[in-house]
CSV table of N, CA and C and ligand atoms in Angstrom, one decimal:
chain,number,residue,atom,x,y,z
A,127,MET,N,-1.5,18.6,-12.0
A,127,MET,CA,-1.9,17.7,-10.9
A,127,MET,C,-1.5,18.2,-9.5
A,128,GLY,N,-0.7,19.3,-9.5
A,128,GLY,CA,-0.3,19.9,-8.2
A,128,GLY,C,0.6,19.1,-7.3
A,129,TRP,N,1.5,18.3,-7.9
A,129,TRP,CA,2.4,17.5,-7.1
A,129,TRP,C,3.4,18.4,-6.5
A,130,GLU,N,3.8,18.0,-5.2
A,130,GLU,CA,4.9,18.8,-4.6
A,130,GLU,C,6.2,18.3,-5.0
A,131,GLY,N,7.2,19.2,-5.0
A,131,GLY,CA,8.6,18.8,-5.2
A,131,GLY,C,9.0,18.7,-6.7
A,132,GLY,N,10.3,19.1,-6.9
A,132,GLY,CA,10.8,19.0,-8.3
A,132,GLY,C,11.4,17.7,-8.6
A,133,LEU,N,12.1,17.6,-9.7
A,133,LEU,CA,12.8,16.4,-10.1
A,133,LEU,C,14.2,16.5,-9.5
A,134,ARG,N,14.7,15.3,-9.1
A,134,ARG,CA,16.1,15.2,-8.7
A,134,ARG,C,17.0,15.0,-10.0
A,135,ALA,N,18.3,15.1,-9.8
A,135,ALA,CA,19.2,14.9,-10.9
A,135,ALA,C,18.9,13.5,-11.6
A,136,ALA,N,18.8,13.5,-12.9
A,136,ALA,CA,18.6,12.3,-13.7
A,136,ALA,C,17.3,11.6,-13.6
A,137,GLU,N,16.4,12.2,-12.7
A,137,GLU,CA,15.1,11.6,-12.7
A,137,GLU,C,14.3,12.0,-14.0
A,138,ARG,N,13.3,11.2,-14.3
A,138,ARG,CA,12.5,11.6,-15.5
A,138,ARG,C,11.0,11.4,-15.2
A,139,ALA,N,10.3,12.4,-15.7
A,139,ALA,CA,8.8,12.4,-15.6
A,139,ALA,C,8.2,12.3,-17.0
A,140,VAL,N,7.0,11.8,-17.0
A,140,VAL,CA,6.3,11.7,-18.3
A,140,VAL,C,5.1,12.6,-18.3
A,141,ASP,N,4.5,12.9,-19.5
A,141,ASP,CA,3.2,13.6,-19.5
A,141,ASP,C,2.1,12.7,-18.9
A,142,TRP,N,1.3,13.3,-18.1
A,142,TRP,CA,0.2,12.6,-17.4
A,142,TRP,C,-0.9,12.4,-18.4
A,143,PRO,N,-1.4,11.1,-18.6
A,143,PRO,CA,-2.5,10.9,-19.6
A,143,PRO,C,-3.8,11.6,-19.2
A,144,ASP,N,-4.6,12.0,-20.2
A,144,ASP,CA,-5.8,12.7,-19.9
A,144,ASP,C,-6.9,11.8,-19.3
A,145,ALA,N,-6.9,10.5,-19.8
A,145,ALA,CA,-8.0,9.6,-19.3
A,145,ALA,C,-7.5,8.6,-18.3
A,146,ALA,N,-8.4,8.2,-17.4
A,146,ALA,CA,-8.0,7.2,-16.4
A,146,ALA,C,-9.1,6.1,-16.6
A,147,ASP,N,-8.7,4.8,-16.2
A,147,ASP,CA,-9.6,3.7,-16.4
A,147,ASP,C,-10.4,3.2,-15.3
A,148,ALA,N,-9.8,3.1,-14.1
A,148,ALA,CA,-10.4,2.3,-13.0
A,148,ALA,C,-11.2,3.3,-12.1
A,149,GLY,N,-12.5,2.9,-11.8
A,149,GLY,CA,-13.3,3.7,-10.9
A,149,GLY,C,-13.1,3.1,-9.5
A,150,LEU,N,-12.0,3.3,-8.9
A,150,LEU,CA,-11.7,2.8,-7.5
A,150,LEU,C,-12.6,3.5,-6.5
A,151,VAL,N,-13.0,2.8,-5.5
A,151,VAL,CA,-13.7,3.5,-4.4
A,151,VAL,C,-13.0,3.3,-3.1
A,152,PHE,N,-12.8,4.4,-2.4
A,152,PHE,CA,-12.2,4.3,-1.1
A,152,PHE,C,-13.1,3.7,-0.1
A,153,ILE,N,-12.8,2.6,0.5
A,153,ILE,CA,-13.7,1.9,1.4
A,153,ILE,C,-13.5,2.2,2.9
A,154,GLY,N,-12.5,3.1,3.2
A,154,GLY,CA,-12.2,3.4,4.6
A,154,GLY,C,-11.0,4.4,4.6
A,155,ARG,N,-10.6,4.5,5.9
A,155,ARG,CA,-9.5,5.5,6.1
A,155,ARG,C,-8.5,4.9,7.2
A,156,ILE,N,-7.3,5.1,7.0
A,156,ILE,CA,-6.3,4.5,7.9
A,156,ILE,C,-5.8,5.6,8.9
A,157,ARG,N,-5.8,5.3,10.1
A,157,ARG,CA,-5.3,6.2,11.1
A,157,ARG,C,-4.0,5.7,11.7
A,158,THR,N,-3.0,6.5,11.5
A,158,THR,CA,-1.6,6.1,12.0
A,158,THR,C,-1.1,7.3,12.8
A,159,PRO,N,0.1,7.0,13.5
A,159,PRO,CA,0.7,8.1,14.3
A,159,PRO,C,1.5,9.1,13.4
A,160,TRP,N,1.5,8.9,12.1
A,160,TRP,CA,2.5,9.6,11.2
A,160,TRP,C,1.8,10.7,10.4
A,161,ALA,N,2.0,11.9,10.6
A,161,ALA,CA,1.4,13.0,9.9
A,161,ALA,C,2.3,13.5,8.7
A,162,ASP,N,3.6,13.1,8.9
A,162,ASP,CA,4.7,13.6,8.0
A,162,ASP,C,5.4,12.4,7.4
A,163,ARG,N,5.7,12.5,6.1
A,163,ARG,CA,6.4,11.4,5.5
A,163,ARG,C,7.8,11.1,6.1
A,164,LYS,N,8.4,12.1,6.6
A,164,LYS,CA,9.8,11.9,7.2
A,164,LYS,C,9.7,11.0,8.5
A,165,ASP,N,8.5,11.0,9.1
A,165,ASP,CA,8.4,10.2,10.3
A,165,ASP,C,7.9,8.8,10.1
A,166,CYS,N,7.4,8.5,8.9
A,166,CYS,CA,6.8,7.3,8.5
A,166,CYS,C,7.8,6.2,8.3
A,167,PRO,N,7.6,5.0,8.8
A,167,PRO,CA,8.6,3.9,8.4
A,167,PRO,C,8.5,3.6,6.9
A,168,ARG,N,9.6,3.2,6.4
A,168,ARG,CA,9.6,2.9,4.9
A,168,ARG,C,8.9,1.6,4.6
A,169,GLN,N,8.9,0.7,5.5
A,169,GLN,CA,8.0,-0.5,5.5
A,169,GLN,C,7.5,-0.8,6.9
A,170,GLY,N,6.3,-1.3,6.9
A,170,GLY,CA,5.7,-1.6,8.2
A,170,GLY,C,6.4,-2.8,8.9
A,171,CYS,N,6.2,-2.8,10.2
A,171,CYS,CA,6.9,-3.9,11.0
A,171,CYS,C,5.8,-4.4,12.0
A,172,GLN,N,5.7,-5.7,12.1
A,172,GLN,CA,4.6,-6.2,12.8
A,172,GLN,C,4.7,-6.1,14.3
A,173,ASP,N,5.8,-5.5,14.8
A,173,ASP,CA,5.8,-5.1,16.2
A,173,ASP,C,5.8,-3.5,16.3
A,174,GLY,N,5.4,-2.9,15.2
A,174,GLY,CA,5.2,-1.4,15.2
A,174,GLY,C,4.0,-1.0,16.0
A,175,PRO,N,3.7,0.3,16.0
A,175,PRO,CA,2.5,0.8,16.8
A,175,PRO,C,1.2,0.3,16.3
A,176,ILE,N,0.2,0.2,17.2
A,176,ILE,CA,-1.1,-0.1,16.7
A,176,ILE,C,-1.7,1.0,15.9
A,177,CYS,N,-2.2,0.7,14.7
A,177,CYS,CA,-2.9,1.6,13.8
A,177,CYS,C,-4.4,1.2,13.7
A,178,ARG,N,-5.2,2.1,13.3
A,178,ARG,CA,-6.6,1.8,13.2
A,178,ARG,C,-7.0,1.9,11.7
A,179,ILE,N,-7.7,0.9,11.3
A,179,ILE,CA,-8.3,0.9,9.9
A,179,ILE,C,-9.8,1.1,10.1
A,180,GLU,N,-10.3,2.3,9.7
A,180,GLU,CA,-11.7,2.5,9.8
A,180,GLU,C,-12.4,2.2,8.5
A,181,VAL,N,-13.3,1.3,8.5
A,181,VAL,CA,-14.0,0.9,7.3
A,181,VAL,C,-15.4,1.6,7.3
A,182,PHE,N,-15.6,2.3,6.1
A,182,PHE,CA,-16.8,3.1,6.0
A,182,PHE,C,-18.0,2.2,5.7
A,183,GLU,N,-19.2,2.8,6.0
A,183,GLU,CA,-20.5,2.2,5.5
A,183,GLU,C,-20.6,2.4,4.0
A,184,PRO,N,-21.1,1.5,3.2
A,184,PRO,CA,-21.8,0.3,3.6
A,184,PRO,C,-20.9,-1.0,3.6
A,185,TRP,N,-19.6,-0.8,3.8
A,185,TRP,CA,-18.6,-1.9,3.6
A,185,TRP,C,-18.4,-2.7,4.9
A,186,ALA,N,-18.8,-2.1,6.0
A,186,ALA,CA,-18.4,-2.7,7.3
A,186,ALA,C,-18.8,-4.2,7.4
A,187,VAL,N,-20.0,-4.5,6.9
A,187,VAL,CA,-20.5,-5.9,7.0
A,187,VAL,C,-19.6,-6.9,6.3
A,188,ALA,N,-18.8,-6.4,5.4
A,188,ALA,CA,-17.9,-7.2,4.6
A,188,ALA,C,-16.7,-7.7,5.5
A,189,LEU,N,-16.6,-7.2,6.7
A,189,LEU,CA,-15.5,-7.7,7.6
A,189,LEU,C,-15.9,-9.0,8.2
A,190,LYS,N,-17.1,-9.5,8.1
A,190,LYS,CA,-17.6,-10.7,8.7
A,190,LYS,C,-16.6,-11.9,8.4
A,191,GLY,N,-16.1,-12.5,9.4
A,191,GLY,CA,-15.2,-13.7,9.2
A,191,GLY,C,-13.7,-13.3,9.3
A,192,LEU,N,-13.4,-12.0,9.2
A,192,LEU,CA,-12.0,-11.6,9.2
A,192,LEU,C,-11.4,-11.9,10.6
A,193,GLU,N,-12.2,-11.9,11.6
A,193,GLU,CA,-11.7,-12.2,13.0
A,193,GLU,C,-11.0,-13.5,13.1
A,194,ASP,N,-11.2,-14.4,12.1
A,194,ASP,CA,-10.6,-15.7,12.1
A,194,ASP,C,-9.1,-15.7,11.7
A,195,PHE,N,-8.7,-14.5,11.3
A,195,PHE,CA,-7.3,-14.4,10.7
A,195,PHE,C,-6.5,-13.5,11.6
A,196,THR,N,-5.2,-13.9,11.7
A,196,THR,CA,-4.3,-12.9,12.4
A,196,THR,C,-3.5,-12.1,11.4
A,197,GLN,N,-3.3,-12.6,10.2
A,197,GLN,CA,-2.6,-11.8,9.2
A,197,GLN,C,-3.5,-11.3,8.1
A,198,VAL,N,-3.5,-10.1,7.8
A,198,VAL,CA,-4.4,-9.5,6.9
A,198,VAL,C,-3.5,-8.6,5.9
A,199,GLU,N,-3.9,-8.7,4.6
A,199,GLU,CA,-3.2,-7.9,3.6
A,199,GLU,C,-4.0,-6.6,3.5
A,200,VAL,N,-3.4,-5.5,3.5
A,200,VAL,CA,-4.1,-4.2,3.4
A,200,VAL,C,-3.6,-3.5,2.1
A,201,LEU,N,-4.5,-3.0,1.3
A,201,LEU,CA,-4.1,-2.3,0.1
A,201,LEU,C,-4.6,-0.9,0.3
A,202,TYR,N,-3.8,0.1,0.1
A,202,TYR,CA,-4.1,1.5,0.3
A,202,TYR,C,-3.6,2.4,-0.8
A,203,TRP,N,-4.2,3.6,-0.8
A,203,TRP,CA,-3.9,4.5,-1.9
A,203,TRP,C,-3.0,5.6,-1.3
A,204,LEU,N,-1.7,5.7,-1.8
A,204,LEU,CA,-0.7,6.6,-1.3
A,204,LEU,C,-1.0,8.0,-1.9
A,205,HIS,N,-2.0,8.6,-1.3
A,205,HIS,CA,-2.7,9.7,-2.0
A,205,HIS,C,-1.8,11.0,-2.1
A,206,ARG,N,-0.7,11.1,-1.4
A,206,ARG,CA,0.1,12.3,-1.4
A,206,ARG,C,1.3,12.1,-2.3
A,207,SER,N,1.3,11.1,-3.2
A,207,SER,CA,2.4,10.8,-4.1
A,207,SER,C,2.2,11.5,-5.4
A,208,ARG,N,3.3,11.9,-6.0
A,208,ARG,CA,3.2,12.3,-7.4
A,208,ARG,C,3.2,11.0,-8.2
A,209,ARG,N,2.7,11.0,-9.4
A,209,ARG,CA,2.5,9.8,-10.2
A,209,ARG,C,3.1,9.7,-11.5
A,210,ASP,N,4.0,10.7,-11.8
A,210,ASP,CA,4.4,10.8,-13.2
A,210,ASP,C,5.9,10.4,-13.4
A,211,LEU,N,6.6,9.9,-12.3
A,211,LEU,CA,8.0,9.5,-12.5
A,211,LEU,C,8.2,8.1,-13.0
A,212,VAL,N,9.1,8.0,-14.0
A,212,VAL,CA,9.4,6.7,-14.5
A,212,VAL,C,10.8,6.3,-14.1
A,213,LEU,N,11.7,7.2,-13.9
A,213,LEU,CA,13.0,7.0,-13.3
A,213,LEU,C,13.1,7.8,-12.0
A,214,GLN,N,13.6,7.2,-10.9
A,214,GLN,CA,13.7,7.8,-9.6
A,214,GLN,C,15.0,7.7,-9.0
A,215,SER,N,15.4,8.6,-8.2
A,215,SER,CA,16.7,8.6,-7.5
A,215,SER,C,16.4,8.6,-6.0
A,216,PRO,N,16.1,7.4,-5.4
A,216,PRO,CA,15.8,7.4,-4.0
A,216,PRO,C,16.9,8.0,-3.1
A,217,ARG,N,18.1,7.8,-3.5
A,217,ARG,CA,19.2,8.3,-2.7
A,217,ARG,C,19.6,9.7,-3.0
A,218,ASP,N,19.0,10.3,-4.1
A,218,ASP,CA,19.3,11.6,-4.6
A,218,ASP,C,20.9,11.8,-4.8
A,219,ASP,N,21.4,10.7,-5.5
A,219,ASP,CA,22.9,10.7,-5.7
A,219,ASP,C,23.2,10.7,-7.2
A,220,GLY,N,22.3,11.0,-8.0
A,220,GLY,CA,22.5,11.1,-9.4
A,220,GLY,C,22.3,9.8,-10.2
A,221,THR,N,22.1,8.7,-9.4
A,221,THR,CA,21.8,7.4,-10.0
A,221,THR,C,20.3,7.2,-10.0
A,222,THR,N,19.7,6.4,-10.9
A,222,THR,CA,18.3,6.2,-11.0
A,222,THR,C,18.0,4.7,-11.1
A,223,LYS,N,16.7,4.4,-10.7
A,223,LYS,CA,16.1,3.1,-11.0
A,223,LYS,C,14.7,3.3,-11.5
A,224,GLY,N,14.3,2.3,-12.3
A,224,GLY,CA,12.9,2.4,-12.8
A,224,GLY,C,11.9,2.3,-11.7
A,225,THR,N,10.8,3.0,-11.9
A,225,THR,CA,9.7,2.9,-10.9
A,225,THR,C,9.3,1.5,-10.5
A,226,PHE,N,9.3,0.6,-11.5
A,226,PHE,CA,8.8,-0.7,-11.2
A,226,PHE,C,9.9,-1.6,-10.6
A,227,ALA,N,11.0,-1.1,-10.4
A,227,ALA,CA,12.1,-1.8,-9.7
A,227,ALA,C,12.2,-1.2,-8.3
A,228,LEU,N,11.2,-0.4,-7.9
A,228,LEU,CA,11.3,0.2,-6.5
A,228,LEU,C,9.9,-0.1,-5.8
A,229,ARG,N,9.9,0.0,-4.5
A,229,ARG,CA,8.7,0.0,-3.7
A,229,ARG,C,8.3,1.4,-3.3
A,230,SER,N,8.8,2.4,-4.0
A,230,SER,CA,8.6,3.8,-3.7
A,230,SER,C,7.0,4.1,-3.8
A,231,PRO,N,6.6,5.0,-3.0
A,231,PRO,CA,5.1,5.4,-3.1
A,231,PRO,C,4.8,6.2,-4.4
A,232,VAL,N,5.9,6.6,-5.1
A,232,VAL,CA,5.7,7.4,-6.3
A,232,VAL,C,5.6,6.4,-7.5
A,233,ARG,N,4.4,6.3,-8.0
A,233,ARG,CA,4.2,5.3,-9.1
A,233,ARG,C,2.9,5.7,-9.8
A,234,PRO,N,2.6,5.3,-11.0
A,234,PRO,CA,1.5,5.7,-11.8
A,234,PRO,C,0.1,5.5,-11.0
A,235,ASN,N,0.1,4.3,-10.4
A,235,ASN,CA,-1.1,4.0,-9.6
A,235,ASN,C,-0.6,3.7,-8.2
A,236,PRO,N,-0.6,4.7,-7.3
A,236,PRO,CA,0.1,4.6,-6.0
A,236,PRO,C,-0.5,3.7,-5.0
A,237,ILE,N,-0.5,2.4,-5.3
A,237,ILE,CA,-1.1,1.4,-4.4
A,237,ILE,C,0.0,0.9,-3.5
A,238,GLY,N,-0.3,1.0,-2.2
A,238,GLY,CA,0.6,0.4,-1.2
A,238,GLY,C,0.0,-0.9,-0.6
A,239,THR,N,0.9,-1.8,-0.3
A,239,THR,CA,0.4,-3.0,0.3
A,239,THR,C,1.2,-3.3,1.6
A,240,ALA,N,0.5,-3.9,2.6
A,240,ALA,CA,1.2,-4.3,3.8
A,240,ALA,C,0.5,-5.5,4.4
A,241,LEU,N,1.4,-6.5,4.9
A,241,LEU,CA,0.8,-7.6,5.6
A,241,LEU,C,0.9,-7.2,7.1
A,242,VAL,N,-0.3,-7.1,7.7
A,242,VAL,CA,-0.4,-6.6,9.0
A,242,VAL,C,-0.9,-7.7,10.0
A,243,ARG,N,-0.6,-7.5,11.3
A,243,ARG,CA,-1.1,-8.4,12.3
A,243,ARG,C,-2.4,-7.8,12.9
A,244,LEU,N,-3.4,-8.6,12.8
A,244,LEU,CA,-4.7,-8.1,13.3
A,244,LEU,C,-4.7,-8.4,14.8
A,245,VAL,N,-4.8,-7.3,15.6
A,245,VAL,CA,-4.8,-7.4,17.1
A,245,VAL,C,-6.2,-7.1,17.7
A,246,GLY,N,-7.1,-6.6,17.0
A,246,GLY,CA,-8.4,-6.4,17.5
A,246,GLY,C,-9.4,-5.9,16.5
A,247,ILE,N,-10.7,-6.0,16.8
A,247,ILE,CA,-11.7,-5.5,16.0
A,247,ILE,C,-12.7,-4.8,16.9
A,248,GLU,N,-13.0,-3.5,16.6
A,248,GLU,CA,-14.0,-2.7,17.3
A,248,GLU,C,-15.0,-2.2,16.4
A,249,GLY,N,-16.1,-3.0,16.2
A,249,GLY,CA,-17.1,-2.7,15.2
A,249,GLY,C,-16.5,-2.6,13.8
A,250,PRO,N,-16.6,-1.4,13.2
A,250,PRO,CA,-16.1,-1.3,11.8
A,250,PRO,C,-14.6,-0.9,11.8
A,251,THR,N,-13.9,-1.0,12.9
A,251,THR,CA,-12.5,-0.6,12.9
A,251,THR,C,-11.6,-1.8,13.3
A,252,LEU,N,-10.6,-1.9,12.5
A,252,LEU,CA,-9.6,-2.9,12.8
A,252,LEU,C,-8.4,-2.3,13.5
A,253,LEU,N,-7.9,-3.0,14.5
A,253,LEU,CA,-6.6,-2.6,15.1
A,253,LEU,C,-5.5,-3.5,14.6
A,254,VAL,N,-4.5,-2.9,14.0
A,254,VAL,CA,-3.5,-3.7,13.4
A,254,VAL,C,-2.1,-3.1,13.7
A,255,ARG,N,-1.1,-4.0,13.6
A,255,ARG,CA,0.3,-3.6,13.6
A,255,ARG,C,1.0,-3.9,12.3
A,256,GLY,N,1.8,-3.0,11.8
A,256,GLY,CA,2.5,-3.4,10.5
A,256,GLY,C,2.3,-2.4,9.4
A,257,LEU,N,1.7,-1.2,9.7
A,257,LEU,CA,1.5,-0.3,8.6
A,257,LEU,C,2.7,0.7,8.5
A,258,ASP,N,2.7,1.4,7.3
A,258,ASP,CA,3.8,2.4,7.1
A,258,ASP,C,3.2,3.6,6.3
A,259,CYS,N,1.9,3.9,6.5
A,259,CYS,CA,1.3,5.0,5.8
A,259,CYS,C,1.0,6.2,6.6
A,260,LEU,N,0.8,7.3,6.0
A,260,LEU,CA,0.4,8.6,6.7
A,260,LEU,C,-1.0,8.5,7.2
A,261,ASP,N,-1.2,9.2,8.3
A,261,ASP,CA,-2.5,9.3,8.9
A,261,ASP,C,-3.5,9.9,7.8
A,262,GLY,N,-4.6,9.2,7.7
A,262,GLY,CA,-5.6,9.6,6.8
A,262,GLY,C,-5.5,9.0,5.4
A,263,THR,N,-4.6,8.0,5.2
A,263,THR,CA,-4.4,7.4,3.9
A,263,THR,C,-5.7,6.6,3.6
A,264,PRO,N,-6.2,6.7,2.4
A,264,PRO,CA,-7.4,6.0,2.0
A,264,PRO,C,-7.2,4.5,1.8
A,265,LEU,N,-8.2,3.8,2.3
A,265,LEU,CA,-8.2,2.3,2.2
A,265,LEU,C,-8.8,1.8,0.9
A,266,LEU,N,-8.1,0.9,0.2
A,266,LEU,CA,-8.7,0.3,-1.0
A,266,LEU,C,-9.3,-1.1,-0.8
A,267,ASP,N,-8.6,-1.9,0.0
A,267,ASP,CA,-9.1,-3.3,0.1
A,267,ASP,C,-8.4,-4.0,1.3
A,268,LEU,N,-9.1,-5.0,1.7
A,268,LEU,CA,-8.5,-5.9,2.8
A,268,LEU,C,-8.7,-7.3,2.3
A,269,LYS,N,-7.7,-8.1,2.6
A,269,LYS,CA,-7.7,-9.6,2.2
A,269,LYS,C,-7.1,-10.4,3.3
A,270,PRO,N,-7.8,-11.5,3.7
A,270,PRO,CA,-7.1,-12.3,4.7
A,270,PRO,C,-5.9,-12.9,4.1
A,271,ASP,N,-4.9,-13.3,4.9
A,271,ASP,CA,-3.7,-13.9,4.4
A,271,ASP,C,-4.1,-15.1,3.6
A,272,ARG,N,-3.1,-15.6,2.8
A,272,ARG,CA,-3.3,-16.6,1.8
A,272,ARG,C,-4.2,-17.7,2.3
A,273,CYS,N,-5.0,-18.3,1.4
A,273,CYS,CA,-6.0,-19.3,1.8
A,273,CYS,C,-5.4,-20.7,1.5
A,274,ALA,N,-6.2,-21.7,1.7
A,274,ALA,CA,-5.8,-23.1,1.6
A,274,ALA,C,-5.3,-23.4,0.2
A,275,TYR,N,-5.7,-22.6,-0.8
A,275,TYR,CA,-5.4,-22.9,-2.2
A,275,TYR,C,-4.1,-22.3,-2.6
A,276,THR,N,-3.5,-21.5,-1.8
A,276,THR,CA,-2.2,-20.9,-2.1
A,276,THR,C,-1.1,-21.9,-2.1
A,277,PRO,N,-0.3,-22.0,-3.2
A,277,PRO,CA,0.8,-23.0,-3.2
A,277,PRO,C,1.8,-22.6,-2.1
A,278,LEU,N,2.3,-23.7,-1.5
A,278,LEU,CA,3.2,-23.4,-0.3
A,278,LEU,C,4.6,-23.0,-0.8
A,279,ALA,N,5.0,-23.5,-2.0
A,279,ALA,CA,6.3,-23.2,-2.5
A,279,ALA,C,6.2,-22.8,-4.0
A,280,PRO,N,7.2,-22.0,-4.4
A,280,PRO,CA,7.1,-21.7,-5.8
A,280,PRO,C,7.4,-22.9,-6.7
A,281,PRO,N,6.8,-23.0,-7.9
A,281,PRO,CA,6.9,-24.2,-8.7
A,281,PRO,C,8.4,-24.3,-9.1
A,282,LYS,N,8.8,-25.6,-9.2
A,282,LYS,CA,10.2,-25.9,-9.7
A,282,LYS,C,10.1,-26.0,-11.2
A,283,ALA,N,11.3,-25.8,-11.8
A,283,ALA,CA,11.3,-25.9,-13.3
A,283,ALA,C,10.9,-27.2,-13.8
A,284,SER,N,11.1,-28.3,-13.0
A,284,SER,CA,10.8,-29.6,-13.4
A,284,SER,C,9.3,-30.0,-13.2
A,285,ASP,N,8.5,-29.1,-12.5
A,285,ASP,CA,7.1,-29.4,-12.3
A,285,ASP,C,6.4,-29.4,-13.6
A,286,PRO,N,5.4,-30.4,-13.7
A,286,PRO,CA,4.6,-30.4,-15.0
A,286,PRO,C,3.9,-29.1,-15.1
A,287,GLY,N,3.8,-28.6,-16.3
A,287,GLY,CA,3.1,-27.3,-16.6
A,287,GLY,C,3.9,-26.1,-16.5
A,288,VAL,N,5.1,-26.2,-16.0
A,288,VAL,CA,6.0,-25.0,-15.9
A,288,VAL,C,6.5,-24.7,-17.3
A,289,PRO,N,6.3,-23.5,-17.8
A,289,PRO,CA,6.7,-23.2,-19.2
A,289,PRO,C,8.1,-23.6,-19.5
A,290,GLY,N,8.4,-24.1,-20.6
A,290,GLY,CA,9.7,-24.5,-21.0
A,290,GLY,C,10.1,-25.9,-20.6
A,291,THR,N,9.2,-26.7,-20.0
A,291,THR,CA,9.5,-28.0,-19.6
A,291,THR,C,8.8,-29.0,-20.5
B,197,SAM,N1,4.4,-1.0,2.2
B,197,SAM,C1,4.0,-0.3,1.0
B,197,SAM,C2,4.4,-1.1,-0.2
B,197,SAM,O1,5.5,-1.7,-0.2
B,197,SAM,O2,3.7,-1.1,-1.2
B,197,SAM,C3,4.4,1.2,0.9
B,197,SAM,C4,5.9,1.4,1.0
B,197,SAM,S1,6.3,3.1,0.7
B,197,SAM,C5,8.1,2.9,0.6
B,197,SAM,C6,6.1,3.8,2.3
B,197,SAM,C7,6.4,5.2,2.3
B,197,SAM,O3,5.5,5.9,1.5
B,197,SAM,C8,6.4,5.9,3.7
B,197,SAM,O4,7.7,5.8,4.3
B,197,SAM,C9,6.1,7.3,3.3
B,197,SAM,O5,7.3,8.0,3.0
B,197,SAM,C10,5.3,7.2,2.1
B,197,SAM,N2,3.8,7.4,2.3
B,197,SAM,C11,3.1,6.8,3.3
B,197,SAM,N3,1.8,7.1,3.2
B,197,SAM,C12,1.7,7.9,2.1
B,197,SAM,C13,0.6,8.6,1.5
B,197,SAM,N4,-0.6,8.5,1.9
B,197,SAM,N5,0.9,9.3,0.4
B,197,SAM,C14,2.2,9.4,-0.1
B,197,SAM,N6,3.2,8.8,0.5
B,197,SAM,C15,3.0,8.1,1.5
């Protein structure tokens, strides 16, 4: 696969499977100020710098109505990550955590998510604050912040229909 970097102490990689399932399509590209991982924030911050999300044709028409929202969920493909680690050592101190217990970009399907603040739209390009990805990161999807059907609070154990009640 040509991933950069070796394993740290106690990290574990697995054999990469031959076949893949999903035919994802990159619908755009994200332009940020960060060319290098060491400069990139670990998580985006909504008062961070303005970044540009360029939506490719034929998908630009699908932005219709997004201007009504200030909060947008962005899904992106962390394309420079290795994908075969199941145990990782973020602090490189000999201790490890499972990949699914981390928000590390290193995961079998390196999907990143960020809730960003929409500050402008210029044709097929969104101007947003709150990203944490490298310049040129491929865009997977955009979703407006939760809609009217989203529950406001997590269900309580006593609510009808909650398993075990
Ligand atoms: N906010 C997303 C999430 O929680 O799903 C991503 C969090 S991840 C910790 C962010 C880090 O991933 C950045 O600090 C940078 O080191 C790394 N990163 C950003 N863009 C990347 C890319 N395109 N490929 C690989 N690594 C990337």
